[in-house]
Short mmCIF file of C-alpha atoms in Angstrom, two decimals:
data_model
loop_
_atom_site.label_atom_id
_atom_site.label_comp_id
_atom_site.label_asym_id
_atom_site.label_seq_id
_atom_site.Cartn_x
_atom_site.Cartn_y
_atom_site.Cartn_z
CA MET A 738 -137.82 102.36 -24.29
CA LYS A 739 -137.75 100.04 -21.37
CA LYS A 740 -138.01 97.09 -23.75
CA ARG A 741 -135.07 98.31 -25.78
CA SER A 742 -132.93 98.72 -22.68
CA THR A 743 -133.76 95.23 -21.55
CA ILE A 744 -132.92 93.79 -24.98
CA GLY A 745 -129.71 95.82 -25.13
CA LEU A 746 -128.71 94.64 -21.64
CA ALA A 747 -129.43 91.03 -22.60
CA VAL A 748 -127.25 91.31 -25.72
CA VAL A 749 -124.40 92.85 -23.74
CA SER A 750 -124.70 90.13 -21.09
CA MET A 751 -124.60 87.34 -23.70
CA LEU A 752 -121.63 88.98 -25.38
CA ALA A 753 -119.79 89.18 -22.06
CA LEU A 754 -120.51 85.51 -21.32
CA SER A 755 -119.30 84.37 -24.73
CA ILE A 756 -116.05 86.36 -24.40
CA GLY A 757 -115.51 84.82 -20.95
CA ALA A 758 -115.70 81.33 -22.46
CA TYR A 759 -112.49 82.03 -24.37
CA ALA A 760 -110.46 83.26 -21.45
CA TYR A 761 -107.70 81.11 -19.89
CA TRP A 762 -104.90 81.22 -17.41
CA THR A 763 -101.23 80.78 -18.34
CA ASN A 764 -98.53 79.26 -16.21
CA SER A 765 -95.17 77.59 -16.53
CA GLY A 766 -93.76 74.48 -14.89
CA THR A 767 -90.90 72.04 -14.72
CA GLY A 768 -90.52 68.29 -14.70
CA THR A 769 -88.02 65.50 -15.07
CA GLY A 770 -87.75 62.25 -16.99
CA SER A 771 -85.20 59.53 -17.31
CA ALA A 772 -83.48 57.34 -19.87
CA ALA A 773 -81.09 54.45 -19.43
CA THR A 774 -78.24 53.01 -21.45
CA GLY A 775 -77.62 49.33 -21.91
CA THR A 776 -74.44 47.35 -21.66
CA THR A 777 -72.49 45.27 -24.13
CA ALA A 778 -71.44 41.67 -24.21
CA GLY A 779 -67.93 40.70 -25.19
CA ILE A 780 -67.18 39.81 -28.78
CA THR A 781 -65.31 36.76 -30.05
CA VAL A 782 -62.12 37.18 -32.08
CA ASN A 783 -61.86 34.47 -34.77
CA GLN A 784 -58.74 33.42 -36.65
CA THR A 785 -59.58 32.58 -40.26
CA SER A 786 -56.02 32.21 -41.61
CA VAL A 787 -54.44 28.76 -41.74
CA VAL A 788 -50.90 28.42 -40.41
CA SER A 789 -48.84 25.26 -40.96
CA GLY A 790 -45.28 24.11 -41.47
CA LEU A 791 -43.63 26.18 -38.73
CA TYR A 792 -40.08 25.12 -37.83
CA PRO A 793 -37.26 26.67 -35.78
CA GLY A 794 -36.30 29.94 -37.46
CA SER A 795 -39.03 29.69 -40.11
CA PRO A 796 -40.45 32.88 -41.61
CA ALA A 797 -43.41 34.36 -39.75
CA GLN A 798 -46.83 33.45 -41.13
CA ALA A 799 -49.70 35.92 -41.30
CA LEU A 800 -52.65 35.76 -38.93
CA SER A 801 -56.00 37.31 -39.78
CA GLY A 802 -59.63 36.85 -38.94
CA ASN A 803 -63.03 38.29 -38.14
CA PHE A 804 -65.41 38.68 -35.21
CA ASP A 805 -68.63 37.35 -33.75
CA ASN A 806 -70.58 40.30 -32.32
CA GLY A 807 -73.75 39.22 -30.50
CA ASN A 808 -74.62 42.77 -29.47
CA ALA A 809 -77.59 44.59 -30.96
CA GLY A 810 -75.35 47.26 -32.50
CA PRO A 811 -71.81 47.81 -33.72
CA ILE A 812 -68.80 47.64 -31.39
CA HIS A 813 -65.60 49.64 -31.91
CA VAL A 814 -62.50 47.45 -31.86
CA ALA A 815 -59.31 49.44 -31.37
CA SER A 816 -56.84 46.54 -31.30
CA VAL A 817 -56.39 42.79 -31.48
CA THR A 818 -53.47 41.07 -29.80
CA GLY A 819 -52.48 37.43 -29.72
CA THR A 820 -50.41 35.16 -27.50
CA VAL A 821 -49.46 31.50 -27.85
CA THR A 822 -50.95 29.93 -24.72
CA SER A 823 -50.53 26.22 -25.41
CA THR A 824 -48.72 23.91 -27.80
CA GLY A 825 -50.48 20.62 -27.14
CA ALA A 826 -47.11 18.86 -27.00
CA VAL A 827 -45.24 17.75 -23.87
CA GLY A 828 -41.87 19.50 -23.69
CA CYS A 829 -42.80 22.16 -26.23
CA SER A 830 -43.32 25.54 -24.64
CA PRO A 831 -45.39 28.52 -25.81
CA ALA A 832 -42.11 30.42 -25.36
CA ASP A 833 -40.84 28.56 -28.46
CA PHE A 834 -43.22 30.73 -30.53
CA VAL A 835 -43.78 34.45 -30.93
CA VAL A 836 -46.78 36.41 -32.11
CA SER A 837 -45.73 39.80 -33.45
CA GLY A 838 -47.36 42.82 -34.99
CA SER A 839 -49.59 43.68 -32.00
CA PRO A 840 -51.93 45.41 -32.02
CA ALA A 841 -53.36 44.17 -35.27
CA ALA A 842 -54.09 46.64 -38.03
CA ASN A 843 -57.35 47.11 -39.94
CA VAL A 844 -59.67 47.29 -36.97
CA GLN A 845 -62.96 49.14 -37.15
CA GLU A 846 -66.58 49.35 -36.08
CA VAL A 847 -67.66 45.71 -36.01
CA PRO A 848 -71.32 45.29 -36.99
CA SER A 849 -73.64 42.93 -35.19
CA GLY A 850 -73.45 39.39 -36.54
CA THR A 851 -71.33 36.27 -36.91
CA GLY A 852 -68.10 36.26 -38.93
CA VAL A 853 -68.24 40.04 -39.47
CA GLY A 854 -65.56 42.69 -39.79
CA SER A 855 -61.93 41.75 -40.25
CA TRP A 856 -58.55 42.08 -38.65
CA SER A 857 -55.00 41.43 -39.87
CA GLY A 858 -51.47 42.53 -39.15
CA LEU A 859 -50.36 39.82 -36.73
CA SER A 860 -48.00 36.96 -37.52
CA VAL A 861 -46.67 33.88 -35.73
CA ALA A 862 -43.23 32.29 -35.96
CA MET A 863 -41.24 29.60 -34.21
CA THR A 864 -38.12 30.89 -32.52
CA ASN A 865 -34.76 29.24 -33.15
CA THR A 866 -33.15 28.56 -29.81
CA ALA A 867 -29.85 26.87 -29.02
CA ALA A 868 -31.79 24.00 -27.38
CA ASN A 869 -33.23 20.89 -29.01
CA GLN A 870 -36.82 21.70 -30.09
CA ASP A 871 -37.83 18.23 -31.29
CA ALA A 872 -40.70 18.22 -28.74
CA CYS A 873 -42.41 20.87 -30.90
CA LYS A 874 -42.67 18.60 -33.95
CA ASN A 875 -46.36 18.16 -34.88
CA ALA A 876 -47.45 20.59 -32.14
CA THR A 877 -50.80 22.32 -32.51
CA LEU A 878 -50.66 25.83 -31.13
CA THR A 879 -53.44 27.55 -29.28
CA ILE A 880 -53.32 31.28 -29.87
CA SER A 881 -55.47 33.34 -27.52
CA TYR A 882 -56.74 36.62 -28.93
CA THR A 883 -57.82 39.73 -27.06
CA SER A 884 -59.65 42.71 -28.49
CA ALA A 885 -59.88 46.15 -26.98
#
């Protein structure tokens, strides 16, 4: 009988040890991490329309174009405006010309790339003043564009 008790005790001990191998503690915890956003570079507004033959009081001519977006992703463009900043001719003033239709229509998410997207809705005209505007003959206008 003593042998059986010893064997029975050994089996119970082994069983207890094997059950203990599957036990574990539980706990909870907290932690933090971080993430960062990047920044964007400005985009370039391009004029692709050709304007020629302006004269005092002439009809306005349409302006349109696209964009160069060097960013890794798309950029939302809400508006494009334009202003005549130079005429290249002595005695001819940017005030002799008007860009109208601001902000330009047809703006959108501009994808990354060169010559992408499109804008339109602006026009340029030469005003007809009471003064002599001969200095504006053969002038080459510089129109500066701004996007927002």
